[in-house]
Amino acid sequence: MISQNIIATVVAAAVGLLVGGLIGHLGTKTVSSSDTEKISIMEKLVADKWESEEHLNHKIIDMVNTDNLRNNLMELAKFPHLAGTERDHQLAHLIHNRFMKAGFDTADLVSYDVLLSRPNRTNPNLITLEDEQGQVIFTSAYQEKSLQKDDSDPEFIHAFNAYTPAGDVRTEAGRGVVYVNYARVEDFDKLEELNVNVSGCIVIARYGKIFRGNKLVHAQERGAKGMILFSDPNDVALEGVEAQDVYPNSWWLPGSGMQRGTTYMGDGDPLTPGWPSTAQAYRLKIEDADLPKIPCQPIGYDDARVILEKIGGTPAPGDDWKGGLTGVAYNLGPELQDRYSNYTLRLNTHNVLQVHRSYNVIGIIKGEVEPDRYVIVGNHRDAWGYGASDPSSGTAQMLETARVLGQLISSTGWRPRRTLVFCSWGAEEYGLIGSTEWVEEHVDKLKERAVMYLNTDTCASGPIIHVPGSPLLWDPVTAVMKMVPGVRDGATVYDEWKAYQISQNVTTLKMKTLGSGSDYAPFSFYCGIPCVDMWFRRDKNKNDISIYPSYHTGYETFYMVDKNVDPGFRIHQGCGRIASLLLKYFADSLIIPYSLQHLPEAMKDALDTFKKSGTRDKIIRIYEKYTLLEESLTNFTDAAATFERELEEKRTKNLDPVTIRAINDQMMKLERVFILPAGLPGRPDIRHAVFAPSQFDNYATSGFPGISDLLHNIEELNETERLKKEEEIKRHISDLTIMVQRAVSLLKDFHMI
Amino acid sequence: MISQNIIATVVAAAVGLLVGGLIGHLGTKTVSSSDTEKISIMEKLVADKWESEEHLNHKIIDMVNTDNLRNNLMELAKFPHLAGTERDHQLAHLIHNRFMKAGFDTADLVSYDVLLSRPNRTNPNLITLEDEQGQVIFTSAYQEKSLQKDDSDPEFIHAFNAYTPAGDVRTEAGRGVVYVNYARVEDFDKLEELNVNVSGCIVIARYGKIFRGNKLVHAQERGAKGMILFSDPNDVALEGVEAQDVYPNSWWLPGSGMQRGTTYMGDGDPLTPGWPSTAQAYRLKIEDADLPKIPCQPIGYDDARVILEKIGGTPAPGDDWKGGLTGVAYNLGPELQDRYSNYTLRLNTHNVLQVHRSYNVIGIIKGEVEPDRYVIVGNHRDAWGYGASDPSSGTAQMLETARVLGQLISSTGWRPRRTLVFCSWGAEEYGLIGSTEWVEEHVDKLKERAVMYLNTDTCASGPIIHVPGSPLLWDPVTAVMKMVPGVRDGATVYDEWKAYQISQNVTTLKMKTLGSGSDYAPFSFYCGIPCVDMWFRRDKNKNDISIYPSYHTGYETFYMVDKNVDPGFRIHQGCGRIASLLLKYFADSLIIPYSLQHLPEAMKDALDTFKKSGTRDKIIRIYEKYTLLEESLTNFTDAAATFERELEEKRTKNLDPVTIRAINDQMMKLERVFILPAGLPGRPDIRHAVFAPSQFDNYATSGFPGISDLLHNIEELNETERLKKEEEIKRHISDLTIMVQRAVSLLKDFHMI
């Protein structure tokens, strides 16, 4: 009986199990393994890893290590590493090994054979003063005095200006030397006004304010037969010139410090302007290369004093012509003072041009979802000497950034959505050669695939961040600056930047656009790739000098940086943190975080400058259709605003991965629209029509440079030339208007042409 | 007791149900509605609709309707529709309405104000013969005799050659007329050899063999003061010149038929060479435009006989100089025969240049998955007259193609993966103006987004298909030709094409690359977009003439096509079927069906031509590094083969939609690599470095045109010029080598630069 009950119960339970199981099973839709795979793929394709993995950002900030940065710099700055030398090559291998050690997918040394310039080791460049018997009563130094073991390398390159020709020029007795201040256009105009003619003279100019290459061009154009460049105490030794006032006891420059540097006005190998220096490539004959024609030599202020104090003639027209050499009147010349009326000045240089092999190191972390989209960081490796600030502070940072992101992969399994490309450039100091040749070789692929380029050259020469760049990058850079601690405890890099801007009476907080002078130039001005150039600079409230004192001299040593510039390496740390985070931001964000509206805004600012300066009226008189450019810019502003608003809406919906890719393509190609295939009028290799270096100071930026270039000195042209130039201006403004309209069109719905 | 059992049983069953239900439930993974959505989106993104919806292809073949095609053509060719006229504008609206009726997402009239050329209606262009009293004893006709109601429109434009200047030139009595055969370079060389000097003469040439614009340039360069162009019976009336032998009774040309046509050597509006003629754009002054300098006028063979029979002087050097005018010796001149020694020939033209508004019609079917990828079809609308073949046979086809694809959407719910763009171009006959201005306006977007461009101009002038195009399109075009029935029952278009090639003793079956002469030119030569130009042509086995006889004359009527060219409209039908299927093929295929390997293959063929012609040796003597170009081409061949092999493997795996997009981008940008930003040497608007029209016959194609251009007549240069030219050749070959290397690099793994 009981057994029966048990049986009944068991059967009932079994039936219940079965039926219930069936119900339970049928009651829910099943999903096959291929479906789950589809779902997980889909989820990966639309994941925003920047937002979802925020904890990694804090990890990155913690990982960037000051000891590593200090050790990196010590190693990099131990010996001089001039472009194309054995040490330069060794460092290329060191960087290659670090990339591989960091776990990069690939790293390669890429070489180009390029034309470089060097002084003659056994026959140094000399400036001499001779009396009537030809007795040499003064000879200039050709290398710095050794003051500390860090600056005592016998191999250190002698003072010279790259690509200036070997030459032997001398003045007549007692006359033929002219002091030309900073050798700017306005300085030569002033001399003309004072009837001081530089033609046939040796001119002497102080470094600073503008690119030295422009100084030489200005002198050459006005008929000077030679040029001497010196570092004035007012620019490099503001607190005195005595031993205790200068390096190694401070960051100020001693009297024998000489600023080396290139004078080449183009970018890249002078023998392959506009095309890459590959083995297969054609080369110009050296005599056809566009190189300086007159000899030029840099000296320190001790030697400068000896020359300057002998100059008589026209007195300095004002304090802005007077430097910091006590007891020197800074007369203009061309006469020497009476008691030196039998002296002649001689400039005798022996620089040689020679083809050398230069290496780039390209390291790659492959993107997981979009391997064909490149987020690029670059820094040059070559230096005029020890390069402790320029560029090794940047290299120290890049190596740490590589280590940190590499460790993120190995320790957390993270992998960027897009591909990260690390570039160590060669021969930058000679004219951005390594980066330019590489960009020229891969121009199509880069224009097609590059999301952004982050450059650091001298990353640490002071506490204040300076990040000029494409307006498309202004907001994302600001966002990262707000995440990173500054040098003062409690403050972020952004706080310190903002405080500094205010202290400088900057009313509207705005980033700046790019001038030239480092390796972002080919990316931005030749390809239209959004670029940012990050460095920490001196505090101009303390002293408003053009550049840190030891720049390009024999005293730019590890000791200098470790003791006088960034003790504790907090500045380097900020640099590494911002670089790491900015790269991850652009590599991982689902929608590329460009700030679109700032582009038309910055273009409008450039036009407003024309208004303020009266240039607008000048243009209107030539071409009334200029107003159409202004109108189209208003349309561009509206189009960008609409695009960003609609994008915000779209993001709330679940966008499919192909649509996301298409939206990113649209934004990525926006700045490319402003590339003129044939380049700016008369400047085939500067193709960016909106933001490019001014033609009259390679370091300075200029909005709509083609317009300024074409208007330059137009009044001085004769009738025929002027009318021709006016047609060129009309044509160029028409091109600009058409490009702005293309930008508007690019932001339309995908299917609209 | 029993009740207890029952309770126990029920409880057990209930528990069983519950537990079993849970097990059943937990035993299977559930899928949420958002997951199912993800799956369905994913499936749509990776669907290959070309393969999965094959039944639609048969549907398309059935839908393309001969009655529609005939009615379209009847409507389009009813009245003359010269560029910029009221009728041209009406047809633009007709096409716009048809697009909207077909269910397009958008359709727009896009206008440009461009410089056109017309004869003076009230003061026609005349060629006269006068005796010594100035008695006019012959005056040329300026319009065709009306032979049929279809060709009797009083508004029909008088005979003229567009952009030739108004002019009034006359010979001296009894001499100064030279017959120059086809006015090719070799013809003028022959005349020089025979000491027949054309300088200061009026030259008379037969139409055919090369573009008329080149004929005029050749005459102008050699100092002729005027030119007369005539259609010779040997080219247009091979079966006799009597009424019963010619139109309307056959397709052959009557004696008063005159071929109109442009002589402009550039593309696009002559006032905006290289930039779009938008309202905002700058314009050249008319006197600065690059237009012909000497008057030129076309005549029929009846009038040509009157002039030719009076020419004496040097006899024709051979049968290849003799045309089909019976009783005419085709003497060369420059003397007239003795009995006409007091006659003078006068050419008096009154053409006027004027800016007119020209319209393009752009119709769009929005893509479902990749709306920002464009598959484009285009055909011009303007004609010199009724344009029944050129271009209205193509327009008739495009309208039917639009209807068919539109109906596919409404009847089956189909929508293309990529966007379809239909273009009706204006002012093509004057120099590809509508298409060129549009491409110049949207160049960036098109280079970024266009997958391919299919052109049809004269789609039906004979039974034999001719589809020159980018090698990247050769296989897909062939595939579609194999799907479409030919004019003979049972045969496909491919079968008929193949049979024809064999009948022409073509050993290797290969498509041809593009010359210029229609609207694909700006897409291909300015942007590097893969293009194909489809038309059905005369059977050269029957008669090997340059072009169908009524081309650009007053007899190119609907009647002509309906009776003599395509009765039953089977040719038009083939045209419409191939167009519809080819568009769908490129719009719907998941992987764009380019034939990659044919590109390096065709480039290799071009280099082989240099070998055969001895040009290679000539180049090697100038630049031994030419062999590096040959080597890089071998690398390109290998890279393309590897890419296609690996792609086949990848396809077997399930590729995610972003990877698919990336692969398509890679292939889509391949031909773009060969665009020279600054254009070919001396030809800024022809930027395709590999395949472009020859400089000496605008209709003919030339492989590596820059090389041929630079080598042309190099022997005749003086030392200095020759050395300069040789450097240009080196530089250009270096550019080519670099571009081929870029192509190789583009086909590497996504993350490799």
PDB file of N, CA and C in Angstrom, chain A residues 174-227:
ATOM      1  N   GLY A 174      88.181  99.140 -41.348  1.00  0.00           N
ATOM      2  CA  GLY A 174      87.470 100.178 -40.606  1.00  0.00           C
ATOM      3  C   GLY A 174      86.004 100.328 -40.928  1.00  0.00           C
ATOM      4  N   ARG A 175      85.474  99.541 -41.878  1.00  0.00           N
ATOM      5  CA  ARG A 175      84.025  99.664 -42.171  1.00  0.00           C
ATOM      6  C   ARG A 175      83.504  98.376 -42.810  1.00  0.00           C
ATOM      7  N   GLY A 176      82.151  98.221 -42.737  1.00  0.00           N
ATOM      8  CA  GLY A 176      81.543  97.068 -43.400  1.00  0.00           C
ATOM      9  C   GLY A 176      80.935  96.058 -42.438  1.00  0.00           C
ATOM     10  N   VAL A 177      80.727  96.463 -41.174  1.00  0.00           N
ATOM     11  CA  VAL A 177      80.034  95.607 -40.205  1.00  0.00           C
ATOM     12  C   VAL A 177      78.760  96.334 -39.761  1.00  0.00           C
ATOM     13  N   VAL A 178      77.630  95.677 -39.873  1.00  0.00           N
ATOM     14  CA  VAL A 178      76.376  96.302 -39.442  1.00  0.00           C
ATOM     15  C   VAL A 178      75.670  95.419 -38.426  1.00  0.00           C
ATOM     16  N   TYR A 179      75.287  96.027 -37.303  1.00  0.00           N
ATOM     17  CA  TYR A 179      74.486  95.346 -36.289  1.00  0.00           C
ATOM     18  C   TYR A 179      73.008  95.505 -36.678  1.00  0.00           C
ATOM     19  N   VAL A 180      72.292  94.381 -36.867  1.00  0.00           N
ATOM     20  CA  VAL A 180      70.942  94.446 -37.429  1.00  0.00           C
ATOM     21  C   VAL A 180      69.869  93.979 -36.427  1.00  0.00           C
ATOM     22  N   ASN A 181      70.221  94.098 -35.120  1.00  0.00           N
ATOM     23  CA  ASN A 181      69.259  93.728 -34.075  1.00  0.00           C
ATOM     24  C   ASN A 181      68.846  92.259 -34.256  1.00  0.00           C
ATOM     25  N   TYR A 182      67.529  91.955 -34.375  1.00  0.00           N
ATOM     26  CA  TYR A 182      67.082  90.558 -34.514  1.00  0.00           C
ATOM     27  C   TYR A 182      66.946  90.123 -35.986  1.00  0.00           C
ATOM     28  N   ALA A 183      67.352  91.007 -36.896  1.00  0.00           N
ATOM     29  CA  ALA A 183      67.310  90.692 -38.340  1.00  0.00           C
ATOM     30  C   ALA A 183      65.897  90.373 -38.829  1.00  0.00           C
ATOM     31  N   ARG A 184      64.912  91.025 -38.215  1.00  0.00           N
ATOM     32  CA  ARG A 184      63.526  90.893 -38.700  1.00  0.00           C
ATOM     33  C   ARG A 184      63.307  91.864 -39.854  1.00  0.00           C
ATOM     34  N   VAL A 185      62.225  91.666 -40.565  1.00  0.00           N
ATOM     35  CA  VAL A 185      61.891  92.586 -41.658  1.00  0.00           C
ATOM     36  C   VAL A 185      61.879  94.022 -41.128  1.00  0.00           C
ATOM     37  N   GLU A 186      61.227  94.224 -39.976  1.00  0.00           N
ATOM     38  CA  GLU A 186      61.109  95.585 -39.436  1.00  0.00           C
ATOM     39  C   GLU A 186      62.476  96.155 -39.044  1.00  0.00           C
ATOM     40  N   ASP A 187      63.401  95.274 -38.639  1.00  0.00           N
ATOM     41  CA  ASP A 187      64.745  95.775 -38.286  1.00  0.00           C
ATOM     42  C   ASP A 187      65.460  96.301 -39.528  1.00  0.00           C
ATOM     43  N   PHE A 188      65.369  95.548 -40.636  1.00  0.00           N
ATOM     44  CA  PHE A 188      66.020  96.004 -41.865  1.00  0.00           C
ATOM     45  C   PHE A 188      65.324  97.239 -42.427  1.00  0.00           C
ATOM     46  N   ASP A 189      64.002  97.307 -42.264  1.00  0.00           N
ATOM     47  CA  ASP A 189      63.292  98.521 -42.689  1.00  0.00           C
ATOM     48  C   ASP A 189      63.824  99.723 -41.924  1.00  0.00           C
ATOM     49  N   LYS A 190      64.011  99.534 -40.621  1.00  0.00           N
ATOM     50  CA  LYS A 190      64.520 100.626 -39.777  1.00  0.00           C
ATOM     51  C   LYS A 190      65.906 101.079 -40.267  1.00  0.00           C
ATOM     52  N   LEU A 191      66.755 100.098 -40.585  1.00  0.00           N
ATOM     53  CA  LEU A 191      68.117 100.434 -41.059  1.00  0.00           C
ATOM     54  C   LEU A 191      68.041 101.247 -42.351  1.00  0.00           C
ATOM     55  N   GLU A 192      67.144 100.840 -43.225  1.00  0.00           N
ATOM     56  CA  GLU A 192      66.988 101.566 -44.484  1.00  0.00           C
ATOM     57  C   GLU A 192      66.580 103.003 -44.196  1.00  0.00           C
ATOM     58  N   GLU A 193      65.628 103.125 -43.305  1.00  0.00           N
ATOM     59  CA  GLU A 193      65.136 104.443 -42.891  1.00  0.00           C
ATOM     60  C   GLU A 193      66.290 105.307 -42.366  1.00  0.00           C
ATOM     61  N   LEU A 194      67.238 104.669 -41.687  1.00  0.00           N
ATOM     62  CA  LEU A 194      68.391 105.400 -41.125  1.00  0.00           C
ATOM     63  C   LEU A 194      69.556 105.471 -42.111  1.00  0.00           C
ATOM     64  N   ASN A 195      69.291 105.030 -43.368  1.00  0.00           N
ATOM     65  CA  ASN A 195      70.328 105.044 -44.410  1.00  0.00           C
ATOM     66  C   ASN A 195      71.567 104.234 -44.044  1.00  0.00           C
ATOM     67  N   VAL A 196      71.363 103.173 -43.262  1.00  0.00           N
ATOM     68  CA  VAL A 196      72.469 102.245 -43.019  1.00  0.00           C
ATOM     69  C   VAL A 196      72.311 101.087 -44.003  1.00  0.00           C
ATOM     70  N   ASN A 197      73.219 101.063 -44.977  1.00  0.00           N
ATOM     71  CA  ASN A 197      73.125 100.089 -46.056  1.00  0.00           C
ATOM     72  C   ASN A 197      73.923  98.830 -45.707  1.00  0.00           C
ATOM     73  N   VAL A 198      73.276  97.671 -45.720  1.00  0.00           N
ATOM     74  CA  VAL A 198      73.972  96.432 -45.327  1.00  0.00           C
ATOM     75  C   VAL A 198      74.615  95.741 -46.523  1.00  0.00           C
ATOM     76  N   SER A 199      74.325  96.245 -47.721  1.00  0.00           N
ATOM     77  CA  SER A 199      74.833  95.586 -48.924  1.00  0.00           C
ATOM     78  C   SER A 199      76.358  95.540 -48.920  1.00  0.00           C
ATOM     79  N   GLY A 200      76.919  94.357 -49.142  1.00  0.00           N
ATOM     80  CA  GLY A 200      78.363  94.185 -49.157  1.00  0.00           C
ATOM     81  C   GLY A 200      78.980  94.112 -47.773  1.00  0.00           C
ATOM     82  N   CYS A 201      78.151  94.158 -46.738  1.00  0.00           N
ATOM     83  CA  CYS A 201      78.663  94.121 -45.365  1.00  0.00           C
ATOM     84  C   CYS A 201      78.534  92.728 -44.750  1.00  0.00           C
ATOM     85  N   ILE A 202      79.259  92.523 -43.654  1.00  0.00           N
ATOM     86  CA  ILE A 202      79.004  91.393 -42.764  1.00  0.00           C
ATOM     87  C   ILE A 202      78.053  91.912 -41.693  1.00  0.00           C
ATOM     88  N   VAL A 203      76.898  91.267 -41.560  1.00  0.00           N
ATOM     89  CA  VAL A 203      75.931  91.729 -40.567  1.00  0.00           C
ATOM     90  C   VAL A 203      76.027  90.846 -39.329  1.00  0.00           C
ATOM     91  N   ILE A 204      75.768  91.454 -38.178  1.00  0.00           N
ATOM     92  CA  ILE A 204      75.763  90.706 -36.919  1.00  0.00           C
ATOM     93  C   ILE A 204      74.404  90.903 -36.256  1.00  0.00           C
ATOM     94  N   ALA A 205      73.750  89.802 -35.911  1.00  0.00           N
ATOM     95  CA  ALA A 205      72.393  89.865 -35.374  1.00  0.00           C
ATOM     96  C   ALA A 205      72.296  89.037 -34.111  1.00  0.00           C
ATOM     97  N   ARG A 206      71.411  89.457 -33.213  1.00  0.00           N
ATOM     98  CA  ARG A 206      71.182  88.607 -32.044  1.00  0.00           C
ATOM     99  C   ARG A 206      70.129  87.558 -32.383  1.00  0.00           C
ATOM    100  N   TYR A 207      70.287  86.406 -31.764  1.00  0.00           N
ATOM    101  CA  TYR A 207      69.304  85.335 -31.860  1.00  0.00           C
ATOM    102  C   TYR A 207      68.017  85.762 -31.179  1.00  0.00           C
ATOM    103  N   GLY A 208      66.910  85.149 -31.585  1.00  0.00           N
ATOM    104  CA  GLY A 208      65.649  85.357 -30.883  1.00  0.00           C
ATOM    105  C   GLY A 208      64.576  85.954 -31.751  1.00  0.00           C
ATOM    106  N   LYS A 209      63.369  85.961 -31.233  1.00  0.00           N
ATOM    107  CA  LYS A 209      62.161  86.513 -31.869  1.00  0.00           C
ATOM    108  C   LYS A 209      61.706  85.700 -33.084  1.00  0.00           C
ATOM    109  N   ILE A 210      62.559  85.474 -34.085  1.00  0.00           N
ATOM    110  CA  ILE A 210      62.144  84.731 -35.282  1.00  0.00           C
ATOM    111  C   ILE A 210      63.151  83.632 -35.611  1.00  0.00           C
ATOM    112  N   PHE A 211      62.768  82.738 -36.503  1.00  0.00           N
ATOM    113  CA  PHE A 211      63.606  81.611 -36.944  1.00  0.00           C
ATOM    114  C   PHE A 211      64.880  82.130 -37.597  1.00  0.00           C
ATOM    115  N   ARG A 212      66.005  81.518 -37.221  1.00  0.00           N
ATOM    116  CA  ARG A 212      67.305  81.990 -37.724  1.00  0.00           C
ATOM    117  C   ARG A 212      67.394  81.917 -39.242  1.00  0.00           C
ATOM    118  N   GLY A 213      66.680  80.933 -39.835  1.00  0.00           N
ATOM    119  CA  GLY A 213      66.681  80.820 -41.297  1.00  0.00           C
ATOM    120  C   GLY A 213      66.128  82.079 -41.944  1.00  0.00           C
ATOM    121  N   ASN A 214      65.077  82.636 -41.363  1.00  0.00           N
ATOM    122  CA  ASN A 214      64.519  83.876 -41.904  1.00  0.00           C
ATOM    123  C   ASN A 214      65.500  85.034 -41.764  1.00  0.00           C
ATOM    124  N   LYS A 215      66.232  85.064 -40.626  1.00  0.00           N
ATOM    125  CA  LYS A 215      67.234  86.124 -40.427  1.00  0.00           C
ATOM    126  C   LYS A 215      68.228  86.109 -41.588  1.00  0.00           C
ATOM    127  N   LEU A 216      68.697  84.905 -41.927  1.00  0.00           N
ATOM    128  CA  LEU A 216      69.708  84.783 -42.978  1.00  0.00           C
ATOM    129  C   LEU A 216      69.138  85.179 -44.340  1.00  0.00           C
ATOM    130  N   VAL A 217      67.905  84.743 -44.601  1.00  0.00           N
ATOM    131  CA  VAL A 217      67.259  85.111 -45.865  1.00  0.00           C
ATOM    132  C   VAL A 217      67.149  86.636 -45.970  1.00  0.00           C
ATOM    133  N   HIS A 218      66.710  87.266 -44.894  1.00  0.00           N
ATOM    134  CA  HIS A 218      66.563  88.734 -44.912  1.00  0.00           C
ATOM    135  C   HIS A 218      67.903  89.407 -45.223  1.00  0.00           C
ATOM    136  N   ALA A 219      68.960  88.912 -44.566  1.00  0.00           N
ATOM    137  CA  ALA A 219      70.296  89.501 -44.775  1.00  0.00           C
ATOM    138  C   ALA A 219      70.753  89.282 -46.218  1.00  0.00           C
ATOM    139  N   GLN A 220      70.551  88.053 -46.690  1.00  0.00           N
ATOM    140  CA  GLN A 220      70.965  87.676 -48.047  1.00  0.00           C
ATOM    141  C   GLN A 220      70.239  88.534 -49.083  1.00  0.00           C
ATOM    142  N   GLU A 221      68.899  88.670 -48.909  1.00  0.00           N
ATOM    143  CA  GLU A 221      68.085  89.448 -49.857  1.00  0.00           C
ATOM    144  C   GLU A 221      68.578  90.891 -49.942  1.00  0.00           C
ATOM    145  N   ARG A 222      69.152  91.390 -48.834  1.00  0.00           N
ATOM    146  CA  ARG A 222      69.564  92.799 -48.815  1.00  0.00           C
ATOM    147  C   ARG A 222      71.033  92.970 -49.139  1.00  0.00           C
ATOM    148  N   GLY A 223      71.648  91.888 -49.627  1.00  0.00           N
ATOM    149  CA  GLY A 223      72.997  92.010 -50.177  1.00  0.00           C
ATOM    150  C   GLY A 223      74.130  91.855 -49.192  1.00  0.00           C
ATOM    151  N   ALA A 224      73.846  91.454 -47.959  1.00  0.00           N
ATOM    152  CA  ALA A 224      74.946  91.197 -47.019  1.00  0.00           C
ATOM    153  C   ALA A 224      75.821  90.070 -47.560  1.00  0.00           C
ATOM    154  N   LYS A 225      77.118  90.074 -47.246  1.00  0.00           N
ATOM    155  CA  LYS A 225      77.975  89.002 -47.778  1.00  0.00           C
ATOM    156  C   LYS A 225      78.294  87.946 -46.728  1.00  0.00           C
ATOM    157  N   GLY A 226      77.936  88.218 -45.487  1.00  0.00           N
ATOM    158  CA  GLY A 226      78.121  87.237 -44.436  1.00  0.00           C
ATOM    159  C   GLY A 226      77.282  87.609 -43.233  1.00  0.00           C
ATOM    160  N   MET A 227      77.055  86.636 -42.337  1.00  0.00           N
ATOM    161  CA  MET A 227      76.226  86.922 -41.167  1.00  0.00           C
ATOM    162  C   MET A 227      76.810  86.243 -39.937  1.00  0.00           C
TER     163      MET A 227
END
